[in-house]
Coordinates of C-alpha atoms in Angstrom, one line a residue:
X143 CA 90.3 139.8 65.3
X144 CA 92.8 138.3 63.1
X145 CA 92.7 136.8 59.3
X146 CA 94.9 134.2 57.8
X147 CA 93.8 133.6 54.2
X148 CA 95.3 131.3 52.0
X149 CA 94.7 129.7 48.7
X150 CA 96.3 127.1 46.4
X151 CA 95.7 125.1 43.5
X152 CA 95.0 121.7 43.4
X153 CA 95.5 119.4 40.4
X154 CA 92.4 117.1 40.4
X155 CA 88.6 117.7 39.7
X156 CA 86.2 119.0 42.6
X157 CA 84.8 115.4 43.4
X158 CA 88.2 114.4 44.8
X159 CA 88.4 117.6 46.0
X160 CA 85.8 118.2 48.0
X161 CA 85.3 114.1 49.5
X162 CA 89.3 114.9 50.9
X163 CA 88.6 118.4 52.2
X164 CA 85.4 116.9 53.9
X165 CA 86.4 114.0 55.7
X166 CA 87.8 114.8 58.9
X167 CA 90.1 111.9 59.2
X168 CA 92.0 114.0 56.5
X169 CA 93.0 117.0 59.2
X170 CA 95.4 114.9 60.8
X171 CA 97.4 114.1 57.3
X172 CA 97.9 118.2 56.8
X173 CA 98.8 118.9 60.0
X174 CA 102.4 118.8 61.6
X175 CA 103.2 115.7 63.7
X176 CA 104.4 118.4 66.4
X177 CA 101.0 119.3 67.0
X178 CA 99.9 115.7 68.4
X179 CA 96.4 116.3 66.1
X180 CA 94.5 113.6 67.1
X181 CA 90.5 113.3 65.8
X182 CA 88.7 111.5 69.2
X183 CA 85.2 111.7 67.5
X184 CA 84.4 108.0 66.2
X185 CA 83.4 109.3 62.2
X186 CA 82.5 106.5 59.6
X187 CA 84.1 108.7 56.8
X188 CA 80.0 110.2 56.4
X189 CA 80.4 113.3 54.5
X190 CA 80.5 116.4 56.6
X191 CA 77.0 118.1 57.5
X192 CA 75.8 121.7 59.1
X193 CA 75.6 120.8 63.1
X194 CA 78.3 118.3 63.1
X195 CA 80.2 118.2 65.7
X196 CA 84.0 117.2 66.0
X197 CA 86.0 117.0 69.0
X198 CA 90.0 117.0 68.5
X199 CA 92.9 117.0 71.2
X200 CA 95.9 119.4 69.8
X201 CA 99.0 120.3 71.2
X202 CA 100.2 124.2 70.2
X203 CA 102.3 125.0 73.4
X204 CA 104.8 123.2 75.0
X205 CA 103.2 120.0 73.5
X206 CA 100.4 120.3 76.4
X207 CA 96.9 118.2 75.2
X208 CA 94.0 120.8 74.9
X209 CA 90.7 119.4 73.9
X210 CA 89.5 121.7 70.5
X211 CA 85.9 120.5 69.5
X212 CA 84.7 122.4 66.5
X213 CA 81.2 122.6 64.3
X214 CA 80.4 122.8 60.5
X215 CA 78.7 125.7 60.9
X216 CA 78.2 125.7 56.7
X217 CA 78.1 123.8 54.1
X218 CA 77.3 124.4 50.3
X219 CA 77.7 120.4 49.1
X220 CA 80.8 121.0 46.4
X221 CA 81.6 124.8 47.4
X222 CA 82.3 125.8 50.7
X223 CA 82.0 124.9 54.2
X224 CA 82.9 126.7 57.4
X225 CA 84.3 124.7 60.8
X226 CA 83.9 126.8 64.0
X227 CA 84.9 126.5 67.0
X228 CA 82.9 125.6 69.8
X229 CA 85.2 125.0 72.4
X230 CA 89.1 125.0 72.8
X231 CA 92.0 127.5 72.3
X232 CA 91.3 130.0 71.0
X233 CA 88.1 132.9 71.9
X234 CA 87.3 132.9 68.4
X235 CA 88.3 130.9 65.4
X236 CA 86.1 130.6 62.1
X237 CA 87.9 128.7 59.3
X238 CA 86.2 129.3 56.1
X239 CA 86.8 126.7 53.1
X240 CA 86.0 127.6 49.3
X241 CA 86.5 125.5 46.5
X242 CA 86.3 127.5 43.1
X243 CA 86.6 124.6 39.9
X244 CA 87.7 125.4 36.2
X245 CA 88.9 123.3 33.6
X246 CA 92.1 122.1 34.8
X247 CA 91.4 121.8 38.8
X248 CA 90.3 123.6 41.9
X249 CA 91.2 126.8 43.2
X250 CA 91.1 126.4 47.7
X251 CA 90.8 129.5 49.6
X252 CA 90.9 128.9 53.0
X253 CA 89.9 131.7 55.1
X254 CA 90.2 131.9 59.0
X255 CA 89.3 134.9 61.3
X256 CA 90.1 134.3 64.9
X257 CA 90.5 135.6 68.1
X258 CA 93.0 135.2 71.0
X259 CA 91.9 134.4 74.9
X260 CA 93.5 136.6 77.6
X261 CA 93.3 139.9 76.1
X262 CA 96.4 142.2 75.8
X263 CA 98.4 138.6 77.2
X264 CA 96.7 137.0 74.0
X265 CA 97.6 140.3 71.4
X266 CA 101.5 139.3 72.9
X267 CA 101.6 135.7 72.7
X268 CA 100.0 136.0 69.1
X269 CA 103.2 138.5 68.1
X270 CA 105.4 136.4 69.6
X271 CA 104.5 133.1 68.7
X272 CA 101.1 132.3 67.3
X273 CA 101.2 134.0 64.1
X274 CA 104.1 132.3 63.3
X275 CA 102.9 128.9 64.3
X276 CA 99.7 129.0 62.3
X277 CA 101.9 130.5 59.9
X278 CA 103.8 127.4 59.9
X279 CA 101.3 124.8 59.9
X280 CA 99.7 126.3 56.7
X281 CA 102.5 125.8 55.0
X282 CA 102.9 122.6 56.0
X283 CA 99.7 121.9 54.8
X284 CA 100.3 123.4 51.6
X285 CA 103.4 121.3 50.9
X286 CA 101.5 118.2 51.9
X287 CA 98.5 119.1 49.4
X288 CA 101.1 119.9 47.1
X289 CA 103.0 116.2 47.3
X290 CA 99.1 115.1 47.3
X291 CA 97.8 116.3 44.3
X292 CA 100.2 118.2 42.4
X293 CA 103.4 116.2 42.3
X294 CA 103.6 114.5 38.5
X295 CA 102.9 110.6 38.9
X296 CA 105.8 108.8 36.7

């Protein structure tokens, strides 16, 4: 099992926060363009909830479709919730989000253990490429939420 952790602070108070974190129409704004992230499930922006389900196509390889469908498996309204995935990818992938507020913003941790397919093939593929790539997309993400909420307004 593998863990990618990450945190970063965000300028703005936990409501805006937490309603951008929580909509999944938002994924597909922090994630490369590469990675073809398209949400299929028809959401009317309702606020995430334990049992709900999402289904996603996602290109990682070779910019070949695979269906990802994941499931808030958690949810603390304001603090944390967890998206698992149910079917897609990867054998295991558990992506844990924490919001911690103070004074002057919110504090995201995002946590994510997770598993490769295919055994020893899987342990290779991750050194040779996967790390890297999730690598990559988090930091993407980071620079988005970065232009998003910390960038000074003129």
């Amino acid at each position: 099992m593998y863990r990618l952790y990450r945190e970063q602070y965000l300028n703005c108070d936990m409501e805006t926060a937490w309603k951008f974190f929580s909509s999944p129409h938002n994924l597909s704004e922090i994630t490369p363009k590469s990675m073809n992230f398209v949400v299929l499930s028809d959401l009317q922006d309702e606020p995430i909830f334990e049992g709900m389900e999402i289904d996603y196509t996602v290109s990682p390889v070779l910019g070949i479709p695979m269906k990802w469908k994941t499931i808030i498996s958690q949810v603390k309204e304001g603090r944390s919730f967890t998206d698992f995935q149910k079917e897609g990818p990867y054998r295991h992938w558990n992506h844990f989000h924490e919001f911690i507020p103070d004074e002057k913003g919110v504090l995201l941790k995002d946590t994510v253990f997770y598993e490769l397919p295919l055994g020893i093939l899987g342990r290779v593929a991750h050194r040779l490429f996967v790390k890297e790539k999730l690598k990559n997309i988090f930091d993407f993400r980071y620079s988005v939420l970065n232009d998003l909420f910390n960038r000074k307004h003129h």
